[in-house]
XYZ file of C-alpha atoms in Angstrom:
601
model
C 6.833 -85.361 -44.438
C 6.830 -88.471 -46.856
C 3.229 -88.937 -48.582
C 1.769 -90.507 -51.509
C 0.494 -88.326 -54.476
C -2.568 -90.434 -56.538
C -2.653 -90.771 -59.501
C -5.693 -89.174 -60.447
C -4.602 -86.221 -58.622
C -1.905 -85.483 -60.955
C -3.647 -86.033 -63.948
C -6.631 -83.628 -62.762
C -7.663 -80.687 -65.431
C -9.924 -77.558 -64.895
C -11.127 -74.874 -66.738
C -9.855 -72.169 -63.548
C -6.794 -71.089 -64.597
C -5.814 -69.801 -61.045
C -6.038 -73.558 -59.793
C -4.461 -74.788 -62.994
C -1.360 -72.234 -62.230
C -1.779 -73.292 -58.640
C -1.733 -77.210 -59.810
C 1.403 -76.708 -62.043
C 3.382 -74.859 -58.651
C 2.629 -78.136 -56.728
C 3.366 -80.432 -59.005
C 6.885 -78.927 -59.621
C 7.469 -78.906 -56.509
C 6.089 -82.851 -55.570
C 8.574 -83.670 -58.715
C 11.206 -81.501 -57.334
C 11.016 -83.459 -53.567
C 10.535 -86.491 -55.288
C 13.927 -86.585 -56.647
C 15.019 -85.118 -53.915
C 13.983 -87.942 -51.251
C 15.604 -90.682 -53.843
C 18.367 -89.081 -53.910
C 18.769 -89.179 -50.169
C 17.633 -92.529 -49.528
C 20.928 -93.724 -51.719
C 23.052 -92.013 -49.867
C 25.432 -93.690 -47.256
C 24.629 -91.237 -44.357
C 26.587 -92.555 -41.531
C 29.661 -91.721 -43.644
C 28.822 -88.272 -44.779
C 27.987 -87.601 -41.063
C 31.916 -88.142 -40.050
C 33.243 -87.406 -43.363
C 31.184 -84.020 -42.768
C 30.334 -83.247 -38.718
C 27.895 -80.421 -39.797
C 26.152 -82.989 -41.795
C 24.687 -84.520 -38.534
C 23.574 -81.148 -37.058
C 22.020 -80.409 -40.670
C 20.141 -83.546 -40.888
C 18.974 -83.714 -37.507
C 17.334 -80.492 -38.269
C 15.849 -81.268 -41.146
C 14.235 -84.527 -39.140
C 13.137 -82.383 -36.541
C 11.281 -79.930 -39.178
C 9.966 -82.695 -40.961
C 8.259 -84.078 -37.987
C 6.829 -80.640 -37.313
C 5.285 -80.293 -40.779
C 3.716 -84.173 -40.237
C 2.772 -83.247 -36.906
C 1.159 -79.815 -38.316
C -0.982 -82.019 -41.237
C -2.111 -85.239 -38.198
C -4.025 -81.844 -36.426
C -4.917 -80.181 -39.203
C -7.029 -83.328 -39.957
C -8.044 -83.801 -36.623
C -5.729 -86.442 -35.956
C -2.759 -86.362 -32.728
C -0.200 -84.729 -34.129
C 2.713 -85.849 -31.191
C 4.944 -87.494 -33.467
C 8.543 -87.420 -31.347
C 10.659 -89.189 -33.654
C 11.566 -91.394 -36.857
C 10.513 -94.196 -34.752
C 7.392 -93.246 -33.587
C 7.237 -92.461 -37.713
C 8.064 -96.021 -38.393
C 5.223 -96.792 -35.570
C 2.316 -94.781 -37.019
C 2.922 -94.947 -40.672
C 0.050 -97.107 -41.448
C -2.278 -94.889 -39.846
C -0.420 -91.950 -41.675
C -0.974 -93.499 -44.940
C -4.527 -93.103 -44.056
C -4.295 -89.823 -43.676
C -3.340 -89.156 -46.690
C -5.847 -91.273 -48.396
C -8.543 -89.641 -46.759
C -7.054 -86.047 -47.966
C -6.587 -87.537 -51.795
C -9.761 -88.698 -51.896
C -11.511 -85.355 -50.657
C -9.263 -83.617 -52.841
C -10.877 -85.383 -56.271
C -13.800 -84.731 -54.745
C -13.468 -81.176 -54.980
C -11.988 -81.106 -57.915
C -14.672 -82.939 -59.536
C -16.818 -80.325 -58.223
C -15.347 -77.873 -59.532
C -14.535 -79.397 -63.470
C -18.161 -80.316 -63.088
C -17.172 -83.292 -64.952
C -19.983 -85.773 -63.722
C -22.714 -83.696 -64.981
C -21.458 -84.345 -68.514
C -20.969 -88.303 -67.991
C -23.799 -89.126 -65.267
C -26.763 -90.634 -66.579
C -30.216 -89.013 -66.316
C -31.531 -91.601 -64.310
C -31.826 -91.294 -60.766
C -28.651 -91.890 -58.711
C -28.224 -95.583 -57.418
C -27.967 -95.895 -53.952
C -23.990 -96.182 -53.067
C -22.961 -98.838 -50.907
C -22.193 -97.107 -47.508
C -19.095 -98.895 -45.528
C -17.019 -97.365 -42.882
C -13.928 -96.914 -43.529
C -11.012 -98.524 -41.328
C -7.894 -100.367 -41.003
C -8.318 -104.534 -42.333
C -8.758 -106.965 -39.905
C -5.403 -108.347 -39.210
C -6.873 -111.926 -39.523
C -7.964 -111.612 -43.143
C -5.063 -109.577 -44.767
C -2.947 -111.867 -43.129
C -4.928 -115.306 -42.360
C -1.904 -117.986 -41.602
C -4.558 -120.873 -43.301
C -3.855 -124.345 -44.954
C -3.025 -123.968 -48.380
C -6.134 -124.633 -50.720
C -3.477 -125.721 -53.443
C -2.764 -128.776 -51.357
C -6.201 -129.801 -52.394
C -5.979 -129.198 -56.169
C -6.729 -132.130 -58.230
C -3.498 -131.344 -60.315
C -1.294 -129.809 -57.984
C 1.293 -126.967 -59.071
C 4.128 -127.921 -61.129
C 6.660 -124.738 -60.305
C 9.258 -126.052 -61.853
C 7.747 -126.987 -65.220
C 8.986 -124.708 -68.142
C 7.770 -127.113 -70.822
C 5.040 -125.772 -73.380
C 1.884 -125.451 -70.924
C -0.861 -127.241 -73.111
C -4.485 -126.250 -72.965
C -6.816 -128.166 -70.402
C -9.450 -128.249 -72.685
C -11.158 -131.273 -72.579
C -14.404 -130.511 -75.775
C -14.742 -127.564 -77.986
C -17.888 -126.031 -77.366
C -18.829 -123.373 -79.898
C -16.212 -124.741 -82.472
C -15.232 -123.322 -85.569
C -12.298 -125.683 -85.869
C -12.382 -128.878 -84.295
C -10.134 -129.434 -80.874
C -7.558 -132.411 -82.510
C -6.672 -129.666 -84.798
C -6.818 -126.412 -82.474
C -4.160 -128.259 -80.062
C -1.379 -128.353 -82.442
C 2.142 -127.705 -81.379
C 3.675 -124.544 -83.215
C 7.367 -124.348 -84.034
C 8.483 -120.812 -84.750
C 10.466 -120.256 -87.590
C 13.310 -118.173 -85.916
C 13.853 -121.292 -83.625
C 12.084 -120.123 -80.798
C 10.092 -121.739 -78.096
C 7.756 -124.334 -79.492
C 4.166 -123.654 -78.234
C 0.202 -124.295 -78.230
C -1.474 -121.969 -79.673
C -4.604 -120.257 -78.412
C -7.343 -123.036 -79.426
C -9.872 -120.458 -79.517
C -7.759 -118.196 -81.890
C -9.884 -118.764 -84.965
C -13.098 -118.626 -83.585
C -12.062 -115.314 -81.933
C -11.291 -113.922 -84.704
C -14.319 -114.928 -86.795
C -16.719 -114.906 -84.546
C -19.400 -111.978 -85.144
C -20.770 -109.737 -82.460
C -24.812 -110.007 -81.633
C -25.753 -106.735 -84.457
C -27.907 -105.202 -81.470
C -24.547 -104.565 -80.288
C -23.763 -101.579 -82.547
C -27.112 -99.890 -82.585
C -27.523 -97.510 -79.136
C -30.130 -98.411 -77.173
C -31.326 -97.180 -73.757
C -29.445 -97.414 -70.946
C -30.979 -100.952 -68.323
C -30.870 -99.853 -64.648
C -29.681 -102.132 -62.382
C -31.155 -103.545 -59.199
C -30.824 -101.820 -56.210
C -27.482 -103.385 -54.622
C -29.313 -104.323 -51.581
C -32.273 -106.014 -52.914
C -30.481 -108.563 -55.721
C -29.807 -112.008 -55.343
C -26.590 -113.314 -54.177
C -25.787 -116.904 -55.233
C -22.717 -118.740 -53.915
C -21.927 -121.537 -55.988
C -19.829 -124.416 -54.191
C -21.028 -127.594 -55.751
C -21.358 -128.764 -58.854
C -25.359 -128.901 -58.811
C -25.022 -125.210 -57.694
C -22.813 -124.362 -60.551
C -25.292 -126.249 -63.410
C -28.325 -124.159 -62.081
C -25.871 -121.366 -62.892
C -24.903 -122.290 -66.042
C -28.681 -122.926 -67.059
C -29.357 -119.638 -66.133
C -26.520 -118.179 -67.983
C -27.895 -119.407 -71.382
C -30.323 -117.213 -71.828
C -28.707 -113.969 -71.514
C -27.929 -111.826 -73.737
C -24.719 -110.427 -71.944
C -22.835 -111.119 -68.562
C -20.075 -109.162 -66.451
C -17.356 -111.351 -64.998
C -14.602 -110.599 -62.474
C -12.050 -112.540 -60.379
C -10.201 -112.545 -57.380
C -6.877 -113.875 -57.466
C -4.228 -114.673 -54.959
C -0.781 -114.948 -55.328
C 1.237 -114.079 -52.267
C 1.158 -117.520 -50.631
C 1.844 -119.692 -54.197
C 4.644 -118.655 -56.842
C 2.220 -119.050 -59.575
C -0.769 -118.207 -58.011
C -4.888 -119.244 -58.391
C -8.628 -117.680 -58.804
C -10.216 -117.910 -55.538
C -12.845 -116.410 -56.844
C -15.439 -115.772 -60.189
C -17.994 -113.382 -60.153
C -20.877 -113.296 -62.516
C -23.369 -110.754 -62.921
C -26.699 -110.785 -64.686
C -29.230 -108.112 -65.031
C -31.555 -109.757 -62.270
C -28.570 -112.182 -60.519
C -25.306 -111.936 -58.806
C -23.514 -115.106 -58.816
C -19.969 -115.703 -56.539
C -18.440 -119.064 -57.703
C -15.970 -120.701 -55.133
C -13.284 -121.441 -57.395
C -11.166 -123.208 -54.806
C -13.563 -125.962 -54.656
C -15.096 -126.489 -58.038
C -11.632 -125.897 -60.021
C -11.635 -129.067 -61.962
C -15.829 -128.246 -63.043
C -15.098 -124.475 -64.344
C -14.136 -125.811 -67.908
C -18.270 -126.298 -68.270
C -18.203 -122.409 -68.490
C -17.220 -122.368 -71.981
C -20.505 -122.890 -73.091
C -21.266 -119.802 -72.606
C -17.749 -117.709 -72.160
C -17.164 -119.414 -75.680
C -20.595 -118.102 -77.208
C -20.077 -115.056 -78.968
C -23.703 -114.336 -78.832
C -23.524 -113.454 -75.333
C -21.245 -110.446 -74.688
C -18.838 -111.154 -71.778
C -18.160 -108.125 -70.286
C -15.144 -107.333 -68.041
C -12.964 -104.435 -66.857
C -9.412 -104.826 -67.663
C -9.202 -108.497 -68.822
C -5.623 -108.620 -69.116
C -4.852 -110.933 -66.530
C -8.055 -112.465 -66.544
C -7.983 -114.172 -69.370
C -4.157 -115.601 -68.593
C -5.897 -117.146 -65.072
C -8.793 -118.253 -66.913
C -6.732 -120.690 -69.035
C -4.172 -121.560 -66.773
C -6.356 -122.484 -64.148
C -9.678 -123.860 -65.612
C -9.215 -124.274 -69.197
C -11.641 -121.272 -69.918
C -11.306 -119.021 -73.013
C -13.347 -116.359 -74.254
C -15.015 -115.417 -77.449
C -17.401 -111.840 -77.504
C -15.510 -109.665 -75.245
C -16.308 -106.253 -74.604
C -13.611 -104.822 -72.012
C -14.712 -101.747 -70.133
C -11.466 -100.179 -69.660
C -10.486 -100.188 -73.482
C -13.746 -98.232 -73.886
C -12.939 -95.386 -71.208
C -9.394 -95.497 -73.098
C -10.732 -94.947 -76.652
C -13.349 -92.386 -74.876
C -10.187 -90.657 -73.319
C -12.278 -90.288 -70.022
C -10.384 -88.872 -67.362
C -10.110 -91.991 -65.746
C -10.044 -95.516 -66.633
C -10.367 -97.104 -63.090
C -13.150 -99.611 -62.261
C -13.420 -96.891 -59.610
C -13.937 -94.096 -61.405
C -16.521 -95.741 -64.059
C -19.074 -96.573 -60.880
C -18.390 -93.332 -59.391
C -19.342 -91.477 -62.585
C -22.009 -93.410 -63.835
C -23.072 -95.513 -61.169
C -23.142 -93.136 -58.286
C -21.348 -95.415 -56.118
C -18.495 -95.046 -54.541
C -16.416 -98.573 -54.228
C -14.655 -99.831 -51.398
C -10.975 -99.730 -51.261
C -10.172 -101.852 -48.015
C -10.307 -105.187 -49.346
C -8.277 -105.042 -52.494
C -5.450 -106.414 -50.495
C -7.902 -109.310 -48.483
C -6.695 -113.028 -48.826
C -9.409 -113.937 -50.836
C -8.462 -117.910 -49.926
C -10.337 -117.168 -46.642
C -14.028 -119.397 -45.693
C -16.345 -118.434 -45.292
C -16.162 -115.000 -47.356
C -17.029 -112.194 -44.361
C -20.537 -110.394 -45.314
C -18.330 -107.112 -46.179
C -15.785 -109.198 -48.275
C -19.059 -110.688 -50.199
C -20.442 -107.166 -50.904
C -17.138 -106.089 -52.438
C -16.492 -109.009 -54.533
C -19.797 -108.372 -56.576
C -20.241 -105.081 -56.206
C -16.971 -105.244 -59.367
C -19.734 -106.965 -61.245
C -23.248 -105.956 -60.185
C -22.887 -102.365 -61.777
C -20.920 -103.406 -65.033
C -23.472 -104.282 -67.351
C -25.133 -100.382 -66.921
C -21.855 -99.672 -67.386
C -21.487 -101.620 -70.620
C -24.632 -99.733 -71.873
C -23.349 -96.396 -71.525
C -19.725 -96.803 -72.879
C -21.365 -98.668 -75.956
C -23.719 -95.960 -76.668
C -21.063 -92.688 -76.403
C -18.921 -94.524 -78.367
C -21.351 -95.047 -80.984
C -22.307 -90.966 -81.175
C -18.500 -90.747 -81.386
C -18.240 -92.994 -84.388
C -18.461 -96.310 -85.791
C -14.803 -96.426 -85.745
C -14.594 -96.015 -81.574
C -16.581 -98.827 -81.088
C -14.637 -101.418 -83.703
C -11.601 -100.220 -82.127
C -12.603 -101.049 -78.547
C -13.731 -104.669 -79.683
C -9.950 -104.856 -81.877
C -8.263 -104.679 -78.333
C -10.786 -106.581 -76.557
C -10.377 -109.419 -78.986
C -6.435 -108.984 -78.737
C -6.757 -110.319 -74.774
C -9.006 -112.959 -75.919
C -6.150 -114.370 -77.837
C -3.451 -114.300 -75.330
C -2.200 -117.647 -74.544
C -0.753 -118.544 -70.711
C 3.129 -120.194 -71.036
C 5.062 -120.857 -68.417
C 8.302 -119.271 -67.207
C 11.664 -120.157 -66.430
C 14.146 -117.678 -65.024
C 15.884 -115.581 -66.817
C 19.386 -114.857 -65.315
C 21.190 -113.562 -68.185
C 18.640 -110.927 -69.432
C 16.553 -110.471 -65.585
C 13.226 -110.125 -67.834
C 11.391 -112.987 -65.995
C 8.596 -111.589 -63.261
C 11.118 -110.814 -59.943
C 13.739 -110.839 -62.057
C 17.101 -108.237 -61.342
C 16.113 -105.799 -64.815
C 13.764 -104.256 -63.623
C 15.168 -103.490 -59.648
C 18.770 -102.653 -61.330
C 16.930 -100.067 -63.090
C 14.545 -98.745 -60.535
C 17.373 -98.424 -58.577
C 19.920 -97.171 -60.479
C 22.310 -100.325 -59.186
C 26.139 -99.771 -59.771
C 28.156 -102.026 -61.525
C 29.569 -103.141 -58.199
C 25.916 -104.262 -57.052
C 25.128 -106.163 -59.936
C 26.601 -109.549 -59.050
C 24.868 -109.446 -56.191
C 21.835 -108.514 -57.042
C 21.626 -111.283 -59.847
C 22.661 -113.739 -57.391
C 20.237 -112.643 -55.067
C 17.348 -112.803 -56.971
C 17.935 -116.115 -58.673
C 18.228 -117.614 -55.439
C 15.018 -115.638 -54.576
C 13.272 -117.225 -57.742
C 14.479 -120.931 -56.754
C 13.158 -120.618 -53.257
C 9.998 -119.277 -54.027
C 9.520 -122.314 -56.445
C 10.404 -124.514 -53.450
C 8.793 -123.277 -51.151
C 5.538 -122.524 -53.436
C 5.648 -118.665 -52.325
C 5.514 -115.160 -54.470
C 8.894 -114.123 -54.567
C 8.102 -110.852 -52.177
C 7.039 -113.264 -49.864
C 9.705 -114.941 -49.867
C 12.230 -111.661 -49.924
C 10.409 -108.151 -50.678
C 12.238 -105.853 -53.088
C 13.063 -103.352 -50.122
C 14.543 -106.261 -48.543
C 17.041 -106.967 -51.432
C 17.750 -102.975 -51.737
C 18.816 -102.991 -48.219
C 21.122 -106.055 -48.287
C 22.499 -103.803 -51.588
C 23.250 -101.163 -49.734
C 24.400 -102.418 -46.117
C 26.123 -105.965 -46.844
C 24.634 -107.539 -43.652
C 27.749 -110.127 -42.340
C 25.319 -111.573 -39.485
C 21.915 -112.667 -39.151
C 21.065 -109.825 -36.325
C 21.932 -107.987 -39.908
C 19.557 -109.518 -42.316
C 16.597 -110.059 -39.426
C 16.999 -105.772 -39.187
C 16.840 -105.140 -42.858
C 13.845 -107.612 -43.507
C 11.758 -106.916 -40.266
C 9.563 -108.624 -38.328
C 7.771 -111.193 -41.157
C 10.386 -113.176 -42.185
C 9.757 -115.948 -44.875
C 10.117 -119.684 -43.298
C 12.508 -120.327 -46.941
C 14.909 -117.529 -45.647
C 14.912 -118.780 -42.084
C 15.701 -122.331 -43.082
C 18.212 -120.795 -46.153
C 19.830 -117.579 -44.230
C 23.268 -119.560 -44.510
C 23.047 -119.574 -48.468
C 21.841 -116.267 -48.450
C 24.966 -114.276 -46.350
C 27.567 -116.480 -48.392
C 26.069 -114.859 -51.483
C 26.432 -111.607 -49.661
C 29.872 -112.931 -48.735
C 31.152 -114.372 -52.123
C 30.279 -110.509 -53.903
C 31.540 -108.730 -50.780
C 35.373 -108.831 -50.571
C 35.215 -107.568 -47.206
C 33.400 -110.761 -45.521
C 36.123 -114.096 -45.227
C 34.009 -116.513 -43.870
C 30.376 -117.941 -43.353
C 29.303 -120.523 -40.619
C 27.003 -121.536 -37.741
C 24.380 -119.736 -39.230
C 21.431 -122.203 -38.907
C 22.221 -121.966 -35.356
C 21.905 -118.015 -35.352
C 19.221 -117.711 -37.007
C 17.460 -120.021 -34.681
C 18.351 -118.385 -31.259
C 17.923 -114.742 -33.233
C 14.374 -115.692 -33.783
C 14.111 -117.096 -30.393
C 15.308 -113.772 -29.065
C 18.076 -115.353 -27.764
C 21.860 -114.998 -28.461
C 21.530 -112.253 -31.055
C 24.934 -111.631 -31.348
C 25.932 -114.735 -32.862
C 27.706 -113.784 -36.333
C 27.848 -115.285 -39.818
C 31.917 -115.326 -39.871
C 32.519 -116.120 -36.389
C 34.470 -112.915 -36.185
C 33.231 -109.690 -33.405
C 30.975 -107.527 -35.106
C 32.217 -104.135 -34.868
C 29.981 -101.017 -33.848
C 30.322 -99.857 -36.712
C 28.677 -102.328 -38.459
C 25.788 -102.980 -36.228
C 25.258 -99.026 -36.026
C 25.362 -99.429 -40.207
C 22.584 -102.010 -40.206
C 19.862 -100.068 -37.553
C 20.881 -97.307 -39.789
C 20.024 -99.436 -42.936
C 17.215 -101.301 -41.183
C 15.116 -97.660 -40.567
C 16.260 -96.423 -43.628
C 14.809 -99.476 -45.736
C 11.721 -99.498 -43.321
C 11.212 -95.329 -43.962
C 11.851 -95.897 -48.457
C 8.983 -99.336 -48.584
C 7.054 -97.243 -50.216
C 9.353 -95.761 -52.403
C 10.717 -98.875 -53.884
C 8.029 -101.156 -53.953
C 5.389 -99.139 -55.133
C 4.626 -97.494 -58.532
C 3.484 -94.436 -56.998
C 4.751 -91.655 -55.978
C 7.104 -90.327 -52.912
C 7.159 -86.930 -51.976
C 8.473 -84.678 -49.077
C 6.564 -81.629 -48.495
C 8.032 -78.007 -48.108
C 6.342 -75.956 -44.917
C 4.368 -72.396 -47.176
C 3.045 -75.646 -49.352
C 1.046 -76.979 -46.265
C 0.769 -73.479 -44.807
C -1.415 -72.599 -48.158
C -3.748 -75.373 -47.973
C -4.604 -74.715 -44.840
C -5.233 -71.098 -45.013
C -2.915 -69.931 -42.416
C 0.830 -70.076 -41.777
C 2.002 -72.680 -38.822
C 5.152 -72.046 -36.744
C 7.426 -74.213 -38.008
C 10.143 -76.177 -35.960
C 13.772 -74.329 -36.993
């Protein structure tokens, strides 16, 4: 069985040293099937099956067992475990993938139980009430809403082929230590690099002092019950100055965003959330993108703490998009770091000392979507409507662990403050830009023989994404690009198999220039033609024979692309994930349950 191992799973310590031994058996042997299921996943099986005939009886077995074991886990769970084949694996996997969620999650559960961690973390206040949702599968029509594109709209609209030195949209200087004619000075590096702007809040960032209050512990503020605060939408600019009035008189704020960037190859904030101790506020950020920059009144202020969890990319989409810096950061997830807390999720902070457990099933919503679903709402601020308790219990542990923990957290939170946003042109002789071939050589482990092609590949890739104003996974996922590697598709039958049903309008207009890049790195393809034409009647489910070099396709090569097209479909996760894969030996399954299941031979 192939299932996903979570990360704070592995990283789980207890003082039982029976479930620590037990722990360090499992992991070995995840790391063990790990390598294992790579391995195999390279491997050209159709030619060690006739190279080898007892390879195809051995491998058949090892299917059929396989399917057993998942079969064995779907009832163990309660679900129907009458899995028949690698394609009714293909079929079910998303509801598989649930599966193991559920058991992952249970699993730190226990755990937690067990370390009795939370009773050293949680607060003595009573528990806040958690935000009960049931759990299920996305609606199709929000993860994958086929709307206009709000960029369109954009009073500047996206430049993707710009490289030039991106210049700040600052317009005034509130807050100013320096004045703004001076803070938007070009710089010209000394080594002959780049010329660029710097950061025009760089100065002020790093003078600015932090409210004293700050570094003296204080008690803990509860918040509002989740169900009883006010929830603001702000979508005009009246809306947005109430706000803003509002916001200068606090004393602190928690900010989040939502961002999208599957549909655009730079991407845009759909989204800002705002919390206050009494307020929620959810700013449409499609609509009021050109009147954000009034913000910096008070994300500029360092009297008022800003506080955020994980600003990283934050504060790049804050700039590029609005022309919004910040000065007073305190970032929530440099505190658990510094604290060394067990975890350093968003997550894991509410769960511990919030009591409330946060939604997972919208993390992957299009967030360009209006109106925002009530359940999309709730998640949106519930990243925000917790985050200022939050605040008050990092700053006060790290103060009782020393002055030193708490100067350190707001060193690093002032280092993303002065990030600056530049834009990026591709890099084909190093692959270092974002979806560039560095990165997937490695992960991959190409051979030398695959390199051409994968560079070509991926520039291409990067130029149509531009064009066509897509993500570059949009417009080709990695697993796509792995399986053109590894199965040299000669027709467009070929590359509609390895890339699947969702194919990218910029590779159904562009499959020609795509197979003569296959071509022109594959000696063993002559000639490429008529493909426009193929591609149209493949996608009309018409003609699907029609070939790239005019030439019969042979059975062996349209047996080598189903082989390559479930192969790819069976590694997604493998290769386009940072987690982990695993395959899962029989007595491993047999001892979680407690009993030892008959096994298919």
């Amino acid at each position: 069985m192939v299932c996903k191992m979570s990360t704070s799973t592995q990283s789980r310590t207890t003082s039982d040293p029976d479930l620590e031994a037990y722990n360090a058996r499992v992991f070995s042997a995840v790391l063990r099937t790990t390598q294992a299921a790579s391995k195999l996943a390279s491997q050209d099986l159709t030619y060690h099956k006739r190279a080898a005939p007892d390879v195809t009886g051995a491998i058949g077995r090892c299917s059929k067992r396989l399917l057993g074991l998942t079969n064995v886990l779907l009832n163990a769970v309660g679900g129907k475990g009458d899995l028949t084949s690698v394609d009714a694996l293909v079929e079910k996997w998303s509801t598989i993938g649930d599966v193991n969620d559920t058991l992952f999650e249970k699993t730190d559960t226990y755990l937690d139980m067990l370390a009795n961690r939370k009773s050293e973390l949680a607060s003595t206040t009573p528990p806040i009430q958690s935000l009960k949702r049931k759990r299920g599968k996305l609606d199709s029509a929000i993860a994958n809403a086929n709307i206009e594109r709000p960029q369109r709209n954009f009073p500047i609209q996206p430049d993707n082929y710009n490289t030039s030195p991106f210049r700040p949209l600052l317009s005034k200087k509130p807050n100013a230590m320096k004045s703004l004619e001076e803070s938007l000075k070009m710089e010209y590096p000394k080594d002959n690099g780049q010329p660029y702007y710097r950061n025009p809040y760089q100065y002020e960032i790093e003078h600015a002092k932090f409210p004293k209050s700050m570094k003296k512990p204080s008690k803990p503020i509860d918040p509002m019950t989740f169900e009883n605060t006010a929830v603001n939408w702000v979508d005009t600019p009246e809306k947005l100055r109430t706000m803003l009035s509002s916001l200068r008189n606090e004393t602190e704020i928690a900010v989040d965003l939502e961002h999208h960037d599957n549909r655009s190859y730079i991407g845009f904030v759909c989204l800002m959330q705002i919390s206050t101790r009494s307020q929620d506020y959810v700013v449409d950020t499609l609509v009021l993108r050109s009147e954000l920059e009034e913000l910096n009144e008070v994300f500029t202020d360092p009297r008022v703490i800003k506080v955020f969890h994980g600003a990283n990319s934050d504060i790049i989409w804050l700039q590029r998009d609005f022309g919004l810096y910040v000065v007073g950061l305190f970032d929530t997830y440099h505190a658990a770091k510094v604290l060394d807390l067990e975890g350093k999720s968003l997550g894991y902070l509410l769960d511990i000392f919030c009591s409330f457990k946060a939604s997972k099933e919208y993390q992957l919503a299009d967030w360009r979507i209006r109106p925002l679903t009530q359940a999309m709402l709730d998640y949106a601020r519930s990243d925000t409507h917790f985050l200022l308790n939050i605040y008050d219990k990092l700053r006060n542990k790290l103060l009782a662990s020393g002055a030193d923990k708490l100067e350190s957290v707001l060193s690093s939170s002032r280092k993303e403050c002065k990030q600056r946003y530049e834009r990026l042109a591709y890099d084909y002789e190093q692959g270092s830009s974002p979806g560039g071939w560095k990165s997937l050589s490695e992960k991959w482990a190409v051979t030398e023989e695959m390199m051409p092609m994968l560079k070509a590949i991926t520039q291409w890739r990067d130029f149509m994404a531009r064009k066509h104003d897509d993500s570059v996974n949009y417009v080709l996922p990695n697993r796509a690009i792995f399986g053109i590697l590894k199965s040299k598709p000669v027709s467009v039958p070929g590359v509609i198999g390895i890339i699947g049903k969702n194919i990218s309008e910029a590779v159904k207009e562009n499959v020609d220039e795509l197979l003569k890049i296959i071509a022109q790195n594959d000696p063993g393809v002559t000639r490429v033609d008529g493909v426009r034409e193929a591609m149209s009647a493949s996608t009309n489910g018409s003609d699907t024979d029609k070939v790239v070099d005019q030439k019969p396709v042979s059975a062996d090569t349209k047996e080598n692309e189903e082989i390559a097209r479930k192969r790819t479909a069976l590694a997604a996760e493998l290769f386009t994930s940072p987690s982990e894969v695993m395959t899962v030996k029989s007595q491993f399954w047999g001892s979680i349950f407690g009993h030892n299941q008959q096994q298919p031979s």
